[in-house]
Amino acid sequence: MVGSGCIRGAACTCSCPHRHLCSRRLWTRGRERELPASPLITGPESVKGPGTRQFPDTMNFDENVDQAPELLVTKRGAAFALASEEVKKEATQSKNLEKSDISRKHDIDLKEIVFVIQSQSNSFHAKTAEQLKNSILKQSASLAQELPQVLLLHELSKQEGAWTILPLLPHFSVTYSRNSSWIFFCEEETRIQVPKLLETLRRYDPSKEWFLGKALHDEESTIIHHYAFSENPSVFKYPDFAAGWALSLPLVNKLTKRLKRESLKSDFTIDLKHEIALYIWDKGDGPALTPVPELCTDSMDARCATTGHSSLPLCGNPVKKEDIFVAVKTCKKFHGDRIPIVKQTWAGQASHIEYYSDHADSSIPTVDLGVPNTDRGHCGKTFAILERFLNLSHDKIAWLVIVDDDTLISIPRLQRLLSCYDADGPVLLGERYGYGLGAGGYSYVTGGGGMVFSREAVRRLLSSQCRCHSNDAPDDMVLGMCSSGLGIPVTHSPLFHQARPVDYPEAYLSHQVPVSFHKHWNIDPVKAYITWLAPGEEDEARPDAGQGVKDEL
C-alpha cells in the first residue's frame, strides 16, 4: 500500500513496500526527465529523444498514488470484480475442456515439443542451462525417437527484452507452427523427466489453445501486481516458472497475431510470470492457466514430470566475507528506527559495512558523502558510493553490495551465491526488472532487494561518460541504462526480493532459499528476518549442482 508522501527510490522517505508503484510523481505531471547525451547510451526513438535516453512520462498505475491504501483498492476493485468473474468462468471452461481431453490420449512425439530454457548470458547461468539441455537430449535419445529442439533463450536474440518471452513468440510461430505442437519453457534449474513430461502433454489436445503450468495465486492483493483482483486475489492463477510451463502452438499463433496487431506497451516489467499470464488471459478473451499436477517444484511426488531445483548454488568455497563490502543507504530521519534493525539482524555478518547518510552520526557511525538527501531516486548518493568503493581504501575487495536501510539480507547466503560468479568480470546481480523492453528499452537491478557489483563492473561504469542527470534520479534505472549501453548484462537471481515476504505466494517462496527482502511496512522486520533469512541448515556449505558448472568455467 502507499502512504502519504511515498515516492520512488526513497530509502529515507518512502514507506511503501514497492518503490515502482510509489514512483508516480517522478514520471507524471509533466516531469519527464532526461539523461545528458552520451554515445554510450543508444536506443530507438520510442525510448529516447534525440541524443538522449528518456525516462517514461507515464506508468499504468493510478494517478493519485498518495491517497489512502483502501482508496487504491477501491478504485481497482470495480475493474477487477468484473475481471474476477470472467476468470472464474474461464477457469471453469478450461477445467471442463481438460476433463474431456484427458479421457483420450493425443499421440504426439518428442520432436513436436520445443524446449526453451530461460537462460542468461552470464557464464555460470549459460553452463547450467547447457547441462539441462544435455540432460533433455540424453533422455530423449534413450526413447528412440527423433530428438526435440532445445533452445537457450539468451542465444535466440540479442534483443534486450528477449527474457520477457513475448517478443519472441512471432519467431516461435513462424519457425515451429508447421511441425510442432508445444513450446515448453523452463528455468535453468528445472529438472525434467522427459518420458513423464511427454506422457503428461499427451493428455491435452494440441489443436486447441492451452496454457499449462503449476498454478500460483496471491493470498492477498499485492503491490507487486498493482493490487490486481483485489476483491479475490486467489482467483487469478499464474505459472511458477521453476516447474516449467507450456503453450500450445495454436495459442502461440493467436498471441502472435495479437502482437502484430497491438505492439507491446513500453512500461515496466516487474513480475514476468504474472504479467505473461495477464497478457495471455487478455481480460477473458484468452485462456486462463490450466494447473497441471505433474509440473512440480516438490520432488516428493512420484507423479512429477518436473521439479524445481531449490538449493542455494555453491561453486567451490563460499566467497570470504572480507571480499564483500556492504554499503547501506540511509538518512538522518531513519537513524533511530531502521539502523537498529539492521544491526540487530544481519549487520554482524558483514566484515566491511558502512552507512551512508546526509548527516554524520558517530554513534552509528555514518558517513556523510556530501550529497543532500532527496525525496526520491538517490542517484547522486549511489554514484558517490561507487566512487568511494573504487577509489579509496577498498582496492582489494572484490564485491560491492548496495542496500537500503530497510533491506533484510543474508550475507552467508550471498557468500555462497557469489562463489558461482567471476569477480574479475563485469557482474551486476540482483532482482531484474525492465523498462520499455517491448520497444528497445533496458533491464536493471531493482535497488531495494540489493544491487551486487563486481569491482570490474564498477570500474567500467565509472570509466564511462554515464552519470546521473540529477541527484534525485532513480539510481537503479540509471545504472541499468548505463550498463545496457556499456554491454554489461544484468544478471537475474530470483533469490533477491524487492518486496516483503507477505507479498509473495507461500508456494513460490517454499522452494527458495532467499537472499534478501525489502521494506518494513506493516510487518515485524526482525521476525521476518528470523523466519526467512536467519542462518539454518540450508546455509551449511555443501557443494551441489553448481560445483560441476564452476569446474567447467
PDB file of C-alpha atoms in Angstrom, residues 328 330 334-350 353-355 361-366 404-409 520 526 529:
ATOM      1  CA  VAL A 328      23.783   0.924   3.412  1.00  0.00           C
ATOM      2  CA  THR A 330      20.183   5.894   4.897  1.00  0.00           C
ATOM      3  CA  PHE A 334      15.835   6.875   9.901  1.00  0.00           C
ATOM      4  CA  HIS A 335      18.950   6.663  12.047  1.00  0.00           C
ATOM      5  CA  GLY A 336      16.793   5.894  15.087  1.00  0.00           C
ATOM      6  CA  ASP A 337      14.448   3.206  13.794  1.00  0.00           C
ATOM      7  CA  ARG A 338      15.843   1.447  10.713  1.00  0.00           C
ATOM      8  CA  ILE A 339      19.559   1.281  11.509  1.00  0.00           C
ATOM      9  CA  PRO A 340      18.976  -0.503  14.852  1.00  0.00           C
ATOM     10  CA  ILE A 341      17.075  -3.226  12.960  1.00  0.00           C
ATOM     11  CA  VAL A 342      19.973  -3.615  10.508  1.00  0.00           C
ATOM     12  CA  LYS A 343      22.348  -4.041  13.443  1.00  0.00           C
ATOM     13  CA  GLN A 344      20.014  -6.386  15.303  1.00  0.00           C
ATOM     14  CA  THR A 345      19.617  -8.716  12.333  1.00  0.00           C
ATOM     15  CA  TRP A 346      22.243  -9.025   9.618  1.00  0.00           C
ATOM     16  CA  ALA A 347      24.926  -6.308  10.045  1.00  0.00           C
ATOM     17  CA  GLY A 348      27.085  -8.527  12.249  1.00  0.00           C
ATOM     18  CA  GLN A 349      27.515 -10.968   9.353  1.00  0.00           C
ATOM     19  CA  ALA A 350      29.363  -8.346   7.277  1.00  0.00           C
ATOM     20  CA  ILE A 353      29.937  -2.274   6.224  1.00  0.00           C
ATOM     21  CA  GLU A 354      29.384   1.476   6.079  1.00  0.00           C
ATOM     22  CA  TYR A 355      26.248   3.562   6.491  1.00  0.00           C
ATOM     23  CA  ASP A 361      26.458  10.425  13.313  1.00  0.00           C
ATOM     24  CA  SER A 362      29.382   8.999  15.275  1.00  0.00           C
ATOM     25  CA  SER A 363      27.135   6.733  17.347  1.00  0.00           C
ATOM     26  CA  ILE A 364      26.334   4.544  14.323  1.00  0.00           C
ATOM     27  CA  PRO A 365      28.707   5.669  12.709  1.00  0.00           C
ATOM     28  CA  THR A 366      27.502   7.156   9.405  1.00  0.00           C
ATOM     29  CA  ASP A 404      18.579   0.356   1.527  1.00  0.00           C
ATOM     30  CA  ASP A 405      18.256   0.878   5.259  1.00  0.00           C
ATOM     31  CA  ASP A 406      15.094  -1.262   5.212  1.00  0.00           C
ATOM     32  CA  THR A 407      16.622  -4.161   3.267  1.00  0.00           C
ATOM     33  CA  LEU A 408      16.860  -7.520   5.033  1.00  0.00           C
ATOM     34  CA  ILE A 409      19.680  -9.670   3.653  1.00  0.00           C
ATOM     35  CA  HIS A 520       9.410  -2.972   6.982  1.00  0.00           C
ATOM     36  CA  VAL A 526      13.045  -8.873  12.960  1.00  0.00           C
ATOM     37  CA  TYR A 529      14.440 -11.933   9.143  1.00  0.00           C
TER      38      TYR A 529
END
